[in-house]
């Protein structure tokens, strides 16, 4: 008897699950653009050294802009010159202030680990997992915050709190920079540091992907970055001191509201 009752209960559960699945399948599906994405862009960068003579790596990105103005940026960074591989996702508010981030790192010494970051008000919480286990971090953060995960595509978002009409060097916020060395005893967590910016003006820049109207910034006095508005997409980045250039070689974009 107990077996029969158990069998009836099992049949009931499976039937209800089947009905729910049929109900889901019966719902009408859209045959047009995804309504959760109003605007998108994707592309590829080449990492160059020795005045463009040597290829160090590549990076691919996909940007989605959502109906509420938030943005999601997905990046895959393959710096084969140093055996580094990063998979990163950033999510920011409509004004580009960070909301969430996820990073997963491989280095030349092996798998370093991953980190999940959330920013709520003026608190940042990070949970890292890797060879040393799980480690949690909480930090008080300023309003002018950005998260440095290392792929180039995210570097344009560091400039969101910079005064576009400001003169000279500006120090307007803090960078949460994530540890990414080959030392596997150090978890994938970050630390806050000041970062300086200088607005160098509007400039048309030509790269293999085309010619773009950009705003040129100088970050930390070392790297120049050419940024395409309104989504702050990096078109080119140059660090003359180290002889490195990062150039956009492929680019596509679309607007689902048109």
XYZ file of C-alpha atoms in Angstrom:
258
model
C 0.000 0.000 0.000
C 2.783 2.422 0.922
C 4.435 1.598 -2.405
C 1.190 2.358 -4.288
C 0.688 5.685 -2.495
C 4.305 6.621 -3.201
C 3.813 5.732 -6.859
C 0.688 7.932 -7.047
C 2.592 10.841 -5.489
C 5.434 10.401 -7.977
C 3.005 10.339 -10.926
C 1.303 13.461 -9.553
C 4.595 15.343 -9.252
C 5.712 14.322 -12.734
C 2.343 15.225 -14.223
C 2.264 18.651 -12.618
C 5.818 19.282 -13.822
C 4.832 18.178 -17.325
C 1.811 20.488 -17.308
C 3.936 23.406 -16.151
C 6.445 22.691 -18.892
C 3.620 22.508 -21.463
C 2.249 25.791 -20.138
C 5.624 27.432 -20.566
C 5.996 26.040 -24.066
C 2.557 27.360 -24.998
C 3.468 30.946 -24.172
C 3.905 33.158 -27.251
C 7.525 33.870 -28.163
C 8.982 37.002 -29.717
C 10.361 36.764 -33.243
C 11.972 40.219 -33.127
C 14.857 41.897 -31.256
C 15.383 41.045 -27.583
C 13.337 43.560 -25.574
C 15.813 43.408 -22.675
C 18.544 44.885 -24.917
C 17.995 48.373 -26.315
C 21.483 48.838 -27.758
C 24.512 46.573 -28.201
C 28.084 46.518 -29.449
C 30.776 43.879 -29.837
C 34.322 43.786 -31.074
C 37.894 42.528 -30.922
C 41.142 44.186 -29.823
C 44.691 43.316 -30.780
C 47.386 43.765 -28.135
C 50.513 45.073 -29.857
C 54.134 45.733 -28.832
C 57.286 47.006 -30.534
C 55.445 49.756 -32.432
C 52.853 47.344 -33.701
C 55.322 44.748 -34.922
C 54.542 42.071 -32.330
C 51.141 40.631 -31.390
C 50.872 39.903 -27.657
C 47.231 38.853 -27.424
C 43.610 39.522 -28.295
C 40.455 40.472 -26.456
C 36.777 40.105 -27.367
C 33.868 41.980 -25.811
C 30.075 42.220 -25.928
C 28.202 45.220 -24.514
C 24.449 45.194 -23.824
C 22.510 48.327 -22.827
C 19.212 47.584 -21.065
C 15.867 49.448 -20.964
C 16.586 50.888 -17.493
C 19.897 52.353 -18.703
C 22.116 49.803 -16.955
C 24.895 48.202 -18.995
C 26.464 44.739 -19.027
C 29.957 44.234 -20.465
C 31.330 40.734 -21.095
C 35.033 40.324 -21.901
C 37.434 37.522 -22.749
C 41.106 38.456 -22.550
C 43.745 36.163 -24.105
C 47.183 37.624 -23.381
C 49.081 34.642 -24.741
C 52.435 36.443 -24.495
C 52.189 35.949 -20.730
C 49.892 32.883 -20.647
C 47.090 34.929 -19.058
C 43.398 34.281 -19.668
C 40.642 36.337 -18.041
C 36.866 36.001 -18.321
C 35.105 39.071 -16.920
C 31.587 40.474 -16.602
C 30.853 44.025 -15.429
C 27.448 45.540 -14.714
C 27.007 49.277 -14.119
C 24.173 51.713 -13.444
C 22.917 54.173 -16.041
C 25.581 56.660 -14.869
C 28.299 53.924 -15.071
C 28.749 53.523 -11.299
C 29.563 49.819 -10.676
C 26.818 47.485 -9.475
C 28.332 44.013 -9.904
C 31.384 42.297 -11.331
C 32.619 38.760 -11.860
C 36.178 37.832 -12.825
C 37.784 34.441 -13.439
C 41.588 34.327 -13.869
C 44.146 31.911 -15.252
C 47.814 32.924 -14.983
C 51.134 31.472 -16.099
C 51.290 29.516 -12.830
C 47.808 27.986 -13.077
C 44.253 28.752 -12.033
C 44.216 31.766 -9.716
C 40.521 31.823 -8.912
C 37.427 33.943 -9.265
C 35.691 36.819 -7.510
C 32.093 38.050 -7.346
C 31.682 41.706 -6.395
C 28.583 43.706 -5.456
C 28.364 47.421 -4.716
C 25.441 48.585 -2.587
C 25.460 52.261 -1.718
C 28.887 53.005 -0.280
C 29.813 49.390 0.508
C 31.647 46.940 -1.730
C 31.520 43.243 -0.928
C 33.731 40.700 -2.680
C 33.739 36.909 -2.362
C 36.790 35.206 -3.856
C 37.303 31.497 -4.453
C 40.513 29.811 -5.533
C 43.477 27.721 -4.376
C 43.392 29.333 -0.909
C 39.664 28.702 -0.469
C 36.844 31.203 -0.033
C 37.686 34.693 1.240
C 35.237 37.558 1.854
C 36.053 41.266 1.823
C 34.017 44.376 2.719
C 35.134 47.926 1.967
C 33.661 51.404 2.278
C 33.840 53.027 -1.161
C 33.364 56.579 -2.483
C 30.713 57.736 -4.920
C 33.348 58.093 -7.677
C 34.218 54.399 -7.925
C 35.371 52.160 -10.753
C 36.478 48.518 -10.833
C 39.704 47.497 -12.576
C 39.484 43.924 -13.870
C 42.335 44.292 -16.452
C 40.715 43.672 -19.863
C 40.984 46.827 -21.978
C 37.288 47.059 -22.897
C 36.408 48.009 -19.316
C 38.940 50.837 -19.058
C 36.689 53.423 -20.692
C 34.306 53.063 -17.754
C 36.953 54.400 -15.338
C 36.302 57.867 -16.770
C 32.607 58.112 -15.865
C 33.065 60.474 -12.902
C 35.578 62.793 -14.612
C 34.523 66.398 -15.314
C 34.608 66.595 -19.150
C 35.310 70.329 -18.927
C 37.937 70.022 -16.212
C 41.376 71.450 -16.816
C 44.612 69.788 -15.851
C 44.918 66.628 -13.773
C 41.809 65.484 -11.896
C 41.597 63.119 -8.941
C 37.888 62.431 -8.641
C 37.422 58.991 -7.166
C 38.979 55.606 -6.464
C 39.847 52.483 -8.411
C 39.185 49.045 -6.945
C 42.010 47.145 -8.665
C 41.906 43.348 -8.578
C 44.965 41.261 -7.727
C 45.924 39.230 -10.811
C 49.523 38.135 -10.301
C 50.766 34.580 -10.702
C 51.059 34.236 -6.919
C 48.338 31.666 -6.256
C 48.530 32.259 -2.499
C 46.924 35.677 -3.014
C 43.137 35.567 -3.505
C 41.429 37.389 -6.374
C 40.483 40.418 -4.273
C 41.146 44.104 -4.780
C 42.338 47.222 -3.030
C 41.403 50.888 -3.387
C 43.783 53.415 -4.858
C 43.580 56.972 -6.156
C 43.585 57.385 -9.909
C 44.268 60.577 -11.828
C 42.686 61.649 -15.101
C 43.288 64.322 -17.694
C 40.835 65.222 -20.444
C 42.818 65.800 -23.639
C 39.845 66.752 -25.806
C 37.811 65.509 -28.739
C 39.709 63.601 -31.406
C 38.905 61.467 -34.435
C 40.975 58.304 -34.288
C 41.499 55.700 -37.020
C 42.044 52.024 -36.189
C 41.587 48.868 -38.283
C 37.891 48.788 -37.283
C 37.306 52.263 -38.768
C 37.422 55.967 -37.879
C 35.574 57.087 -34.733
C 34.850 60.432 -33.012
C 36.268 60.004 -29.511
C 37.164 61.764 -26.290
C 40.819 61.308 -25.395
C 41.805 60.820 -21.748
C 45.104 60.267 -19.979
C 44.826 57.715 -17.163
C 47.200 57.800 -14.205
C 49.635 59.907 -16.233
C 50.699 56.823 -18.205
C 48.097 55.590 -20.673
C 46.095 57.495 -23.269
C 42.668 56.065 -24.050
C 40.318 57.099 -26.852
C 36.698 56.571 -25.772
C 33.555 56.455 -27.932
C 30.399 57.893 -26.373
C 27.684 57.339 -25.216
C 28.741 53.889 -23.957
C 32.393 54.751 -23.268
C 33.742 52.067 -25.600
C 37.541 51.958 -25.836
C 38.630 52.432 -29.458
C 42.352 52.629 -28.782
C 44.685 52.629 -25.788
C 48.379 53.454 -25.803
C 51.059 53.193 -23.135
C 54.082 54.860 -24.734
C 56.304 54.228 -21.714
C 55.966 50.461 -22.140
C 55.573 50.542 -25.898
C 52.151 48.878 -25.837
C 49.154 49.661 -28.048
C 45.661 48.186 -27.881
C 43.595 48.761 -31.015
C 40.050 47.863 -32.021
C 40.222 45.661 -35.118
C 36.609 44.484 -35.440
C 33.442 46.312 -34.411
C 29.675 45.903 -34.809
C 26.841 47.770 -33.094
C 23.067 47.872 -33.229
C 20.011 49.629 -31.823
C 17.021 47.363 -31.133
C 14.630 50.296 -30.660
C 14.778 51.329 -34.331
